[in-house]
Short mmCIF file of C-alpha atoms in Angstrom, two decimals:
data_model
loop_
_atom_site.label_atom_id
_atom_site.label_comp_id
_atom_site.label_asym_id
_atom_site.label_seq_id
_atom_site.Cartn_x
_atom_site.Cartn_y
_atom_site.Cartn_z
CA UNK I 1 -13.76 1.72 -22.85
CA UNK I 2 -16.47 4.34 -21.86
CA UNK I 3 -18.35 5.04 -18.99
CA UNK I 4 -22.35 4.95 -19.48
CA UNK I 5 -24.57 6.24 -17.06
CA UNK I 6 -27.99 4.00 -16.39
CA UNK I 7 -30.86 3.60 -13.93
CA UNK I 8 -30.09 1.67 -10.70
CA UNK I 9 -32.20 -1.27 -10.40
CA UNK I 10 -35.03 -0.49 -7.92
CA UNK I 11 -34.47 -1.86 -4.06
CA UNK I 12 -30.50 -3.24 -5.20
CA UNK I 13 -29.78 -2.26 -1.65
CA UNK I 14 -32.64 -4.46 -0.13
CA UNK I 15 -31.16 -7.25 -2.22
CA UNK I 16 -27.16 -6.32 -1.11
CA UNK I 17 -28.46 -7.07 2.27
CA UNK I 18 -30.57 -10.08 1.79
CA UNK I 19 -27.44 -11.70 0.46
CA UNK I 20 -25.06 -10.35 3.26
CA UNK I 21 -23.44 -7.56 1.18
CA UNK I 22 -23.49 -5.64 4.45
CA UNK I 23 -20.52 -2.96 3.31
CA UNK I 24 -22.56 -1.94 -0.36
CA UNK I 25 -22.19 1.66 1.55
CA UNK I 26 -19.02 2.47 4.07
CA UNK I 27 -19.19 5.68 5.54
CA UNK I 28 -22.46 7.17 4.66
CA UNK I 29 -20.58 6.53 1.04
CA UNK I 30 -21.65 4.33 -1.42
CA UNK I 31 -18.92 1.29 -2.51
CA UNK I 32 -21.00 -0.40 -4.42
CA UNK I 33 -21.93 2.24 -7.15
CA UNK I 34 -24.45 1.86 -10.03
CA UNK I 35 -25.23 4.76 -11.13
CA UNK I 36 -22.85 4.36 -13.93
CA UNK I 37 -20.45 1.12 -15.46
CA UNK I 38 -17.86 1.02 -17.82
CA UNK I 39 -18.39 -0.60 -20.78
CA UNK I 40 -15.64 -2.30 -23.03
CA UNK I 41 -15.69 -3.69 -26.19
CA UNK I 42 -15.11 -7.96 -26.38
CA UNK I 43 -11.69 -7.28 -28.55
CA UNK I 44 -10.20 -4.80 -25.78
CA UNK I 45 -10.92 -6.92 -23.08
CA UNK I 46 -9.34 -9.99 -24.46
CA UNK I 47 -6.97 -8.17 -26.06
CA UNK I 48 -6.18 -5.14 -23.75
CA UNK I 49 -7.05 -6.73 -20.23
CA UNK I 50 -7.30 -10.94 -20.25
CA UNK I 51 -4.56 -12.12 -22.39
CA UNK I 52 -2.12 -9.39 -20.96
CA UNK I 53 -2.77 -10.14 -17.43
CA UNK I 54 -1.81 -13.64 -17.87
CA UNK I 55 0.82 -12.93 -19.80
CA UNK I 56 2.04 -10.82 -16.49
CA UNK I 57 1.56 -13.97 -14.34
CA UNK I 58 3.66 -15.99 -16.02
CA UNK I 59 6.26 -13.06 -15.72
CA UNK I 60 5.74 -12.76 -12.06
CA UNK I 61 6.59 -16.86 -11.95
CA UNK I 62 10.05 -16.15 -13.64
CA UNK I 63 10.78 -13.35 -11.25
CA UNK I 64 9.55 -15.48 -7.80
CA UNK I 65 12.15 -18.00 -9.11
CA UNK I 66 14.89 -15.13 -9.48
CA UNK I 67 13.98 -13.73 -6.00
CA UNK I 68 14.26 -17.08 -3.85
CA UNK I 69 17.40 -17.40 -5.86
CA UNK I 70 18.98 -14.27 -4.86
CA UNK I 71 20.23 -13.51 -1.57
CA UNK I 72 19.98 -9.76 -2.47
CA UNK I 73 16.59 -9.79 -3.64
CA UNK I 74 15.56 -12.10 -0.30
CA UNK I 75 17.24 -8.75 1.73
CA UNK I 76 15.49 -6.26 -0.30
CA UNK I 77 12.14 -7.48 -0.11
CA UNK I 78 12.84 -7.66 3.40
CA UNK I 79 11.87 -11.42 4.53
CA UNK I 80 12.94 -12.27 7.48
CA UNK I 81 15.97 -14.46 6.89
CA UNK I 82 15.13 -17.39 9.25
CA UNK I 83 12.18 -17.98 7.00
CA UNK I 84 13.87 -17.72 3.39
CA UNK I 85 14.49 -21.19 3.45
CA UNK I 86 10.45 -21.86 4.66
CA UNK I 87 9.21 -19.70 1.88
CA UNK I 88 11.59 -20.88 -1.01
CA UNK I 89 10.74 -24.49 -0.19
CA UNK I 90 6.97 -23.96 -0.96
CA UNK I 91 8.03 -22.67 -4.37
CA UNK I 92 10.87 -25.90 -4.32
CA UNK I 93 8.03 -28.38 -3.55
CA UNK I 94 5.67 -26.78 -6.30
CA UNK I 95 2.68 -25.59 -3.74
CA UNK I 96 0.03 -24.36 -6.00
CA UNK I 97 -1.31 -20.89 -5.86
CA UNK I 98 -5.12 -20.13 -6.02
CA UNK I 99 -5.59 -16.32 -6.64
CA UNK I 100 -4.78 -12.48 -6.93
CA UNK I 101 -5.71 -9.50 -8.33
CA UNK I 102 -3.50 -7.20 -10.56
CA UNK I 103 -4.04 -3.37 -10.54
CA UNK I 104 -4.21 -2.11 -14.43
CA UNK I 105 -3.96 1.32 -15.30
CA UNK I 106 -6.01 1.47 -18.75
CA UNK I 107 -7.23 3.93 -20.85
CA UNK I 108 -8.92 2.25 -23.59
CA UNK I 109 -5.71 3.60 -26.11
CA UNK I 110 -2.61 2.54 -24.33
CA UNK I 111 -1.82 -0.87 -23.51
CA UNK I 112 -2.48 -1.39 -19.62
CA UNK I 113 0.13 -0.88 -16.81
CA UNK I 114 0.53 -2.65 -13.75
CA UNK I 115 0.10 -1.03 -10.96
CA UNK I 116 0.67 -3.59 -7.97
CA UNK I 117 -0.09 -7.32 -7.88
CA UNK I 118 -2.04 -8.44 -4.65
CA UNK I 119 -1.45 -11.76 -4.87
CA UNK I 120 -2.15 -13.07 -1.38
CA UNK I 121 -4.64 -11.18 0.69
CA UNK I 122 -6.32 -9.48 -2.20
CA UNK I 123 -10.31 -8.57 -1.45
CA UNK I 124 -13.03 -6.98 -3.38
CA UNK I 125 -13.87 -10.33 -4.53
CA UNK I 126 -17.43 -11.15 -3.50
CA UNK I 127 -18.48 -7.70 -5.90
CA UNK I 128 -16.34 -8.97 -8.75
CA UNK I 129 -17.15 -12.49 -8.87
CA UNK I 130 -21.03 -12.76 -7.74
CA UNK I 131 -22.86 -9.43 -7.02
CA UNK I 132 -21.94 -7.50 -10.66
CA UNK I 133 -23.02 -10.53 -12.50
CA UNK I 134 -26.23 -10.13 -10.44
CA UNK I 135 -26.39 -6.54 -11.70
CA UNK I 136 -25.30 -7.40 -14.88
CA UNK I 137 -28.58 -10.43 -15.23
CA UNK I 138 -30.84 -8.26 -13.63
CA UNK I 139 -30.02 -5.54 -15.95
CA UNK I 140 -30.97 -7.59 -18.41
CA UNK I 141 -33.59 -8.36 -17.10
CA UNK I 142 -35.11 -5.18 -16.80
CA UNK I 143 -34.76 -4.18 -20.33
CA UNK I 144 -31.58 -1.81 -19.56
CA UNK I 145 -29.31 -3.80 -20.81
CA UNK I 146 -29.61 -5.36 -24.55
CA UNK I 147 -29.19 -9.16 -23.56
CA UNK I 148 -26.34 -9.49 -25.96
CA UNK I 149 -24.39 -7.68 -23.73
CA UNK I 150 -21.81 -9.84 -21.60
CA UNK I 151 -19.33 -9.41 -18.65
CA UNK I 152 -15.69 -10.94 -18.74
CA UNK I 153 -16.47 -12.88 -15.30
CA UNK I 154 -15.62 -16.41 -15.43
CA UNK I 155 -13.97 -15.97 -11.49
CA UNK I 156 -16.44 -17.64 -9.22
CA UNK I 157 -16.42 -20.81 -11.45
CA UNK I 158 -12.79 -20.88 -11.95
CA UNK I 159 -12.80 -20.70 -8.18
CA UNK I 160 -14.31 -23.70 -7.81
CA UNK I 161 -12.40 -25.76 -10.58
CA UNK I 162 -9.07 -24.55 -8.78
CA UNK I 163 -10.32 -25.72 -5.66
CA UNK I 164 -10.85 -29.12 -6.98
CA UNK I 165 -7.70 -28.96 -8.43
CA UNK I 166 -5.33 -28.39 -5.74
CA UNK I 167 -7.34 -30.61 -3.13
CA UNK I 168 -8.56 -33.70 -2.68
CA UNK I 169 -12.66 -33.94 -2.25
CA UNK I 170 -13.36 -33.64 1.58
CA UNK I 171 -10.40 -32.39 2.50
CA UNK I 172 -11.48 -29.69 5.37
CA UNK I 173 -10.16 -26.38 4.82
CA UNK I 174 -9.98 -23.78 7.56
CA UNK I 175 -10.87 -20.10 6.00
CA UNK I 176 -9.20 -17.35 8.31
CA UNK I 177 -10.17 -13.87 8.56
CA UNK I 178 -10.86 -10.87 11.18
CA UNK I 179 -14.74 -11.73 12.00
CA UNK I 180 -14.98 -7.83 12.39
CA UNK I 181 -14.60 -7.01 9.14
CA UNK I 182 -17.59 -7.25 6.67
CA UNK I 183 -15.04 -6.81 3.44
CA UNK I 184 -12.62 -10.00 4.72
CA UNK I 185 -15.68 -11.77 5.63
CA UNK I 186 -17.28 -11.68 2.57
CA UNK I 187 -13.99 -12.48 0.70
CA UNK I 188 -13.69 -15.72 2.84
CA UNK I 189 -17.16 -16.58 2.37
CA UNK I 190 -16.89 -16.25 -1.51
CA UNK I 191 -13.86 -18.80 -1.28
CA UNK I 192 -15.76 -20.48 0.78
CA UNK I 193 -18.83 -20.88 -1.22
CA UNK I 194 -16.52 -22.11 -4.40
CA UNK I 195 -14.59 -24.78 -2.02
CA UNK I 196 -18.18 -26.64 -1.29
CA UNK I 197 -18.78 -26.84 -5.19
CA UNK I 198 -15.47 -28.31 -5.26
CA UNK I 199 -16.78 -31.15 -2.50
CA UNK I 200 -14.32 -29.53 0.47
CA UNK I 201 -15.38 -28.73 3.81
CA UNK I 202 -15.30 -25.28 4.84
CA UNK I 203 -15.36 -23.98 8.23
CA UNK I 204 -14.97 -20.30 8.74
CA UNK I 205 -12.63 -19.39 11.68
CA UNK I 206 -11.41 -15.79 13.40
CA UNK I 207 -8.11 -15.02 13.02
CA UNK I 208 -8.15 -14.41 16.96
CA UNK I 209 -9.15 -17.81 18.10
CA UNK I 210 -6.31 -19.79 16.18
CA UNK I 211 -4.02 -21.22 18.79
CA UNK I 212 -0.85 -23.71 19.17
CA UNK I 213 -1.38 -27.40 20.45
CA UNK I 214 0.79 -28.77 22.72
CA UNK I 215 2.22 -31.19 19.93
CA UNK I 216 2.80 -28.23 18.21
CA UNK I 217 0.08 -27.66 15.36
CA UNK I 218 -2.33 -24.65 14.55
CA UNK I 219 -5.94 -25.40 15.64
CA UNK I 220 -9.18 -23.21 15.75
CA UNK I 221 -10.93 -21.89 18.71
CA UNK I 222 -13.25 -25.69 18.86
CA UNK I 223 -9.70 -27.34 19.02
CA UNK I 224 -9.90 -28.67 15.62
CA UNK I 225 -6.52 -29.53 14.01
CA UNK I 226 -6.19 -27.15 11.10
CA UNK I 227 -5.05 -29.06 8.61
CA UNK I 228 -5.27 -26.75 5.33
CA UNK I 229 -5.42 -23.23 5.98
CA UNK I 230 -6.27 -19.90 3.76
CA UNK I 231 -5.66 -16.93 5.74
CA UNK I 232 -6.25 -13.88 5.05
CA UNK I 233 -4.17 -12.40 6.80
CA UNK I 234 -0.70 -11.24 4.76
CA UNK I 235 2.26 -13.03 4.62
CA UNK I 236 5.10 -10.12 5.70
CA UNK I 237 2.67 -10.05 8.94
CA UNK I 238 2.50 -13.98 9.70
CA UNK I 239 6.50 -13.71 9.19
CA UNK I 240 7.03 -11.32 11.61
CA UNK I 241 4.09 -12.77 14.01
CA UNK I 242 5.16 -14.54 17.48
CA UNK I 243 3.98 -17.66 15.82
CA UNK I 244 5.79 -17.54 13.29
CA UNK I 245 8.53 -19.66 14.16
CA UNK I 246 6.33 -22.60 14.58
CA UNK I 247 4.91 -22.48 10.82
CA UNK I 248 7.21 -24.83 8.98
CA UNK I 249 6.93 -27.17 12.06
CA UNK I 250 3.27 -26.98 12.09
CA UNK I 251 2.07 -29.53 9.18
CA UNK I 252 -0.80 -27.06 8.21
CA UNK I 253 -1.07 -26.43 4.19
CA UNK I 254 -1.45 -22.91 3.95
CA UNK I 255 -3.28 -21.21 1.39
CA UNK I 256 -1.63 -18.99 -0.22
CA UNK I 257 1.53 -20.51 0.04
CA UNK I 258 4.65 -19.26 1.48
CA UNK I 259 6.13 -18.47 -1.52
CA UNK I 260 3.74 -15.98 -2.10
CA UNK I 261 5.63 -13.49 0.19
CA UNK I 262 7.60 -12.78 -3.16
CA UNK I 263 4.47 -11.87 -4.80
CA UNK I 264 2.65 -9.61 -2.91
CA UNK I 265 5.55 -7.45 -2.35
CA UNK I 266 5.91 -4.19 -3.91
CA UNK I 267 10.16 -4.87 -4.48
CA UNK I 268 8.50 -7.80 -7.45
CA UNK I 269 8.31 -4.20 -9.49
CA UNK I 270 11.75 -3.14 -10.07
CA UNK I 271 12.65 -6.66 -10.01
CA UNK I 272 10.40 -7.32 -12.88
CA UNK I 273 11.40 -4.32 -14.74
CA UNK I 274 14.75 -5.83 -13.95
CA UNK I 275 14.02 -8.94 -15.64
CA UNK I 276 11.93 -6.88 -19.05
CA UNK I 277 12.99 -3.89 -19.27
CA UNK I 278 10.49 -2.16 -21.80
CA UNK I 279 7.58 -4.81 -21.71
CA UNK I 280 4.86 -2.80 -22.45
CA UNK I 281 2.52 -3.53 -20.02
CA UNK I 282 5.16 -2.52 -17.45
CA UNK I 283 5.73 0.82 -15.70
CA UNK I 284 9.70 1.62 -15.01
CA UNK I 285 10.23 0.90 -11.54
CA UNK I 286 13.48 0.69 -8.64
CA UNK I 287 14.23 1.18 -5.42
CA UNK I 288 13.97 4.27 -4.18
CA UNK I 289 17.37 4.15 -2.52
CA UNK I 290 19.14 2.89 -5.56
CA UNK I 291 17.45 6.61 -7.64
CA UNK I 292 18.87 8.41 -4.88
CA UNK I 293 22.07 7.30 -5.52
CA UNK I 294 22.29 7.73 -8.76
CA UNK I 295 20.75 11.07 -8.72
CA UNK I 296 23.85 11.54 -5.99
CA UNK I 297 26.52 10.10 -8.79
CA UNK I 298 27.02 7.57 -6.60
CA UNK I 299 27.30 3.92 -8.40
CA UNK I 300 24.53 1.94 -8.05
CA UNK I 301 24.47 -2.01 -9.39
CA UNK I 302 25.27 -1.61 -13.24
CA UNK I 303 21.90 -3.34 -14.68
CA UNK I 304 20.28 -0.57 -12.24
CA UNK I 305 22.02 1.88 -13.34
CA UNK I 306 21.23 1.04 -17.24
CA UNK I 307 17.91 0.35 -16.47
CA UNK I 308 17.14 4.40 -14.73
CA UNK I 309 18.99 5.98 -17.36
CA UNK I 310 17.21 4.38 -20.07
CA UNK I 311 13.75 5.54 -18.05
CA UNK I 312 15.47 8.68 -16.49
CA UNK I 313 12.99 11.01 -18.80
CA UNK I 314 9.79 9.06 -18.16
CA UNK I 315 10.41 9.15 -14.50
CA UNK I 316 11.89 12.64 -14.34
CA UNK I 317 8.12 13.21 -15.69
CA UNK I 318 6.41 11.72 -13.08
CA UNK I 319 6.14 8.88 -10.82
CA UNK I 320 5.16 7.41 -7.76
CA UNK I 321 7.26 6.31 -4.63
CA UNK I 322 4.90 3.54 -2.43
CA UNK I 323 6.64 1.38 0.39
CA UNK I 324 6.79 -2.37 -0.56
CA UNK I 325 4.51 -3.17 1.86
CA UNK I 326 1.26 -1.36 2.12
CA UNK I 327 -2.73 -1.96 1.74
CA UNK I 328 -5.58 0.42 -0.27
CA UNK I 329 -3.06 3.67 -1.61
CA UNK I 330 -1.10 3.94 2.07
CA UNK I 331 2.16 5.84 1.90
CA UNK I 332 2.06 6.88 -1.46
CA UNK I 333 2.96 9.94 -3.15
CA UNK I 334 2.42 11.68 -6.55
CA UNK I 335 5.66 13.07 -7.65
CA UNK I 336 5.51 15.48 -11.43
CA UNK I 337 8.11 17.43 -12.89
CA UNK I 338 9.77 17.20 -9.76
CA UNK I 339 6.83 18.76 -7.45
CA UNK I 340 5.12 16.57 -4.94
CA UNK I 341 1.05 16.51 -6.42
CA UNK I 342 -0.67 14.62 -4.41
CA UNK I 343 0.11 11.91 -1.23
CA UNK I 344 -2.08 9.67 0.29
CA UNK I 345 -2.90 10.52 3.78
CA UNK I 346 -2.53 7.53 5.68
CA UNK I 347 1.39 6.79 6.45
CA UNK I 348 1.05 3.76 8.05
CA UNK I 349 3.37 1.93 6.39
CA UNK I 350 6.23 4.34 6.10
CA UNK I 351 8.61 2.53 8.15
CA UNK I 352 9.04 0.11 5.59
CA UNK I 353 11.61 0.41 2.18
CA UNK I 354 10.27 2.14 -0.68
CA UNK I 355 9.90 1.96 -4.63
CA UNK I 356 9.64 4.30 -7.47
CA UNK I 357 7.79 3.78 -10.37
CA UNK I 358 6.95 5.50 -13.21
CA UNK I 359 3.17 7.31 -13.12
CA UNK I 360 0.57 5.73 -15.17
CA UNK I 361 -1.56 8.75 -15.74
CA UNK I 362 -5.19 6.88 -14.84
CA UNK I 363 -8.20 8.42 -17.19
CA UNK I 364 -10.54 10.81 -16.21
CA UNK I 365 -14.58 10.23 -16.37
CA UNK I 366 -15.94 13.24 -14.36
CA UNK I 367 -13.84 13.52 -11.85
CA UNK I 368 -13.03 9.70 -11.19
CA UNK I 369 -10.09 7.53 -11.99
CA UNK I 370 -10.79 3.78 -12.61
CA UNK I 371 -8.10 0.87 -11.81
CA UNK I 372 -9.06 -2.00 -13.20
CA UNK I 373 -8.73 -5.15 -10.88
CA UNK I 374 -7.71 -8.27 -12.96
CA UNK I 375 -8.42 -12.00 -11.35
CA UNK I 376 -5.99 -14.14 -11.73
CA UNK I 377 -7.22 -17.69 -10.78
CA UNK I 378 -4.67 -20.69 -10.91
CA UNK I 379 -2.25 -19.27 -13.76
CA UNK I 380 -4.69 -17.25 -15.81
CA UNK I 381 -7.05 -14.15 -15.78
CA UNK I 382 -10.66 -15.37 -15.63
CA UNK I 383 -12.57 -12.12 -14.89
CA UNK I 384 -12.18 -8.31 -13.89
CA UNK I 385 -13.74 -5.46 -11.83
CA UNK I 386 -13.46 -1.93 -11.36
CA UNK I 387 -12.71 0.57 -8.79
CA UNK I 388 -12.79 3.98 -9.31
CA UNK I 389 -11.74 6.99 -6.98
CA UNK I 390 -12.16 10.86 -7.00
CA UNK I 391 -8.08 10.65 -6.31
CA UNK I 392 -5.96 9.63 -8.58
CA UNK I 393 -4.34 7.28 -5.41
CA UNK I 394 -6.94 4.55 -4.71
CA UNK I 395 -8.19 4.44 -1.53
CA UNK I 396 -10.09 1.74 1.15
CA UNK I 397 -12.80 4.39 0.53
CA UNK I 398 -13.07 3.70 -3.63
CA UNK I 399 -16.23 3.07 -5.24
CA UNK I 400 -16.65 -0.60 -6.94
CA UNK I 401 -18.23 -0.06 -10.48
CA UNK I 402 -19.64 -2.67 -12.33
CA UNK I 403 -18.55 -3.24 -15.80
CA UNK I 404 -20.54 -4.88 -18.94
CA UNK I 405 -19.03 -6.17 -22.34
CA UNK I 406 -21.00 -5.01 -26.27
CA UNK I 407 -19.69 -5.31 -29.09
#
């Protein structure tokens, strides 16, 4: 892993905007930044990043099955308790999943930590799956790139194979999102885009104009039935939304499913470091409450309490304390050798419960710390992209850095 500086391809931003990448600068900042990509060797990225990710997935199954198991685990992930039963019947009934992203921290040594999984609403997807592989052809192209170079992004036609997969041709499928945003809207679109290779209808609706019938079911703002639904639009909100009482009633497929509540919260850390202790592409991690009491002698649940001493030294170290619920670095903070380092400085999401986990000390490349965002489509990784940030907490304000594969 290295990071290579290289000529930007003349009048990129003419072409971001002829094919609606409308938020390639945010700010008066560039997102989109090629100045510079990372480049990786083929064995690291199958080895290091691909077969690790999935590997992680199938992990993150095991522990969704533990969760909707568990009364306690149901509590501490806070879901609502009139919808466990709605959530753990999606996972009962097999509803398929179609995507996420999994935030590595990798150095090109050590094998590569998770970070968070955003496994329902996650975006930057448009940049991974469709405009670095234009950089990366055009590149080419060009003559700055050797065309035996390569990029480990399979996701837009994985996309559409899932699709097919886990619906029938022509079934209609609503795509949800806040019309407002450029980011969500390009995310949508991208799903979009691989649902009509998969012979679906797609039909873009704002999140605003979906209403109740009077029979009961969700429909769009042209009174069309929605019949299969991907929102995105987070599952601890929908949960808590005034609607939310009519979702198991409503007959709508939604996409991703319930059970995907589990996922996308933060408490799936400590409970996976519950389940495999030591994996190593696992950071220590537990609730924050559960540290404090055991920092206070109290006695905390026994596996906790074997789990924090065996990591009491890494985390005494460093780590980080993040509320389960939170988007792009919100609420968290930097803790080493017992000093607060660094906090993020939005704290809009520090109402909710909190984690620790142990700090996954990101590389530096003048002055900027990549995460590397891994796509899981289906059950397996299929692609990744890059984010990198002059803080070491990534924020909505992160630069997207394409990536390229030699040797």
């Amino acid at each position: 892993m290295d990071k290579v500086s290289l000529p930007e391809r003349p009048g990129w931003r003419d072409r971001a905007a002829e094919l609606g990448f409308t938020f390639a600068d945010m700010g008066g900042e560039p997102y989109w930044d090629e100045s510079s990509a990372y480049r990786f060797s083929l064995r690291e990225v199958e080895e290091a990043i691909e077969d690790p990710s999935t590997e992680l997935h199938g992990l993150v199954r095991e522990a969704v099955a533990t969760a909707l198991a568990s009364d306690e685990w149901m509590t501490r992930m806070a879901i609502p308790p009139e919808h466990w039963d709605f959530v753990a019947d999606s996972w009962k009934a097999g509803e398929p999943e179609l995507y996420g992203r999994m935030d590595l921290a990798y150095d090109g040594q050590c094998p590569a930590k998770l970070l968070e999984y955003n496994a329902d609403t996650p975006t930057s997807l448009y940049e991974s799956a469709s405009f670095q592989w234009l950089w990366l052809e055009e590149q080419q192209r060009l003559g700055v790139l050797s065309p035996d170079t390569d990029q480990f992004n399979a996701i837009h036609e994985a996309l559409a194979t899932r699709w097919a997969e886990i619906a029938a041709p022509g079934t209609d499928v609503h795509f949800a999102a806040d019309k407002t945003n450029p980011e969500d809207y390009a995310t949508v679109e991208a799903l979009a885009w691989a649902a009509r290779e998969a012979d679906l209808g797609a039909h873009f609706t704002d999140l605003a104009g979906i209403g109740l019938t009077e029979e009961g079911q969700f429909a769009d703002d042209e009174d069309r039935v929605i019949g299969t639904l991907f929102k995105l639009y987070p599952w601890e909100d929908m949960l808590r939304d005034d609607f939310a009482r009519h979702l198991a009633a409503s007959g709508t497929r939604f996409i991703e499913p319930p059970w995907k509540a589990v996922v996308s919260n933060k408490a799936l850390l400590p409970l996976l470091w519950r389940l495999f202790p030591g994996h190593p592409n696992l950071l220590p991690a537990f609730f924050e409450a559960d540290v404090a009491e055991a920092l206070r002698g109290g006695k905390p649940a026994p596996a906790t309490a074997r789990a924090f001493a065996a990591a009491e030294d890494t985390l005494r170290a460093g780590y980080v304390s993040k509320p389960i619920f939170s988007r792009e670095g919100a609420g968290v903070i930097i803790t080493e050798a017992g000093r607060e380092t660094e906090r993020a400085p939005d704290d809009t999401y520090d109402d909710h419960p909190r984690i620790i986990q142990g700090l996954a000390r990101l590389p530096d490349f003048g002055g900027f710390y990549p995460v590397i965002g891994s796509w899981i489509v289906g059950q397996t990784c299929v692609g990744m992209g890059l984010r990198e940030d002059a803080s070491r907490i990534t924020h909505n304000m992160s630069r997207f850095k394409p990536h390229y594969i030699e040797g």
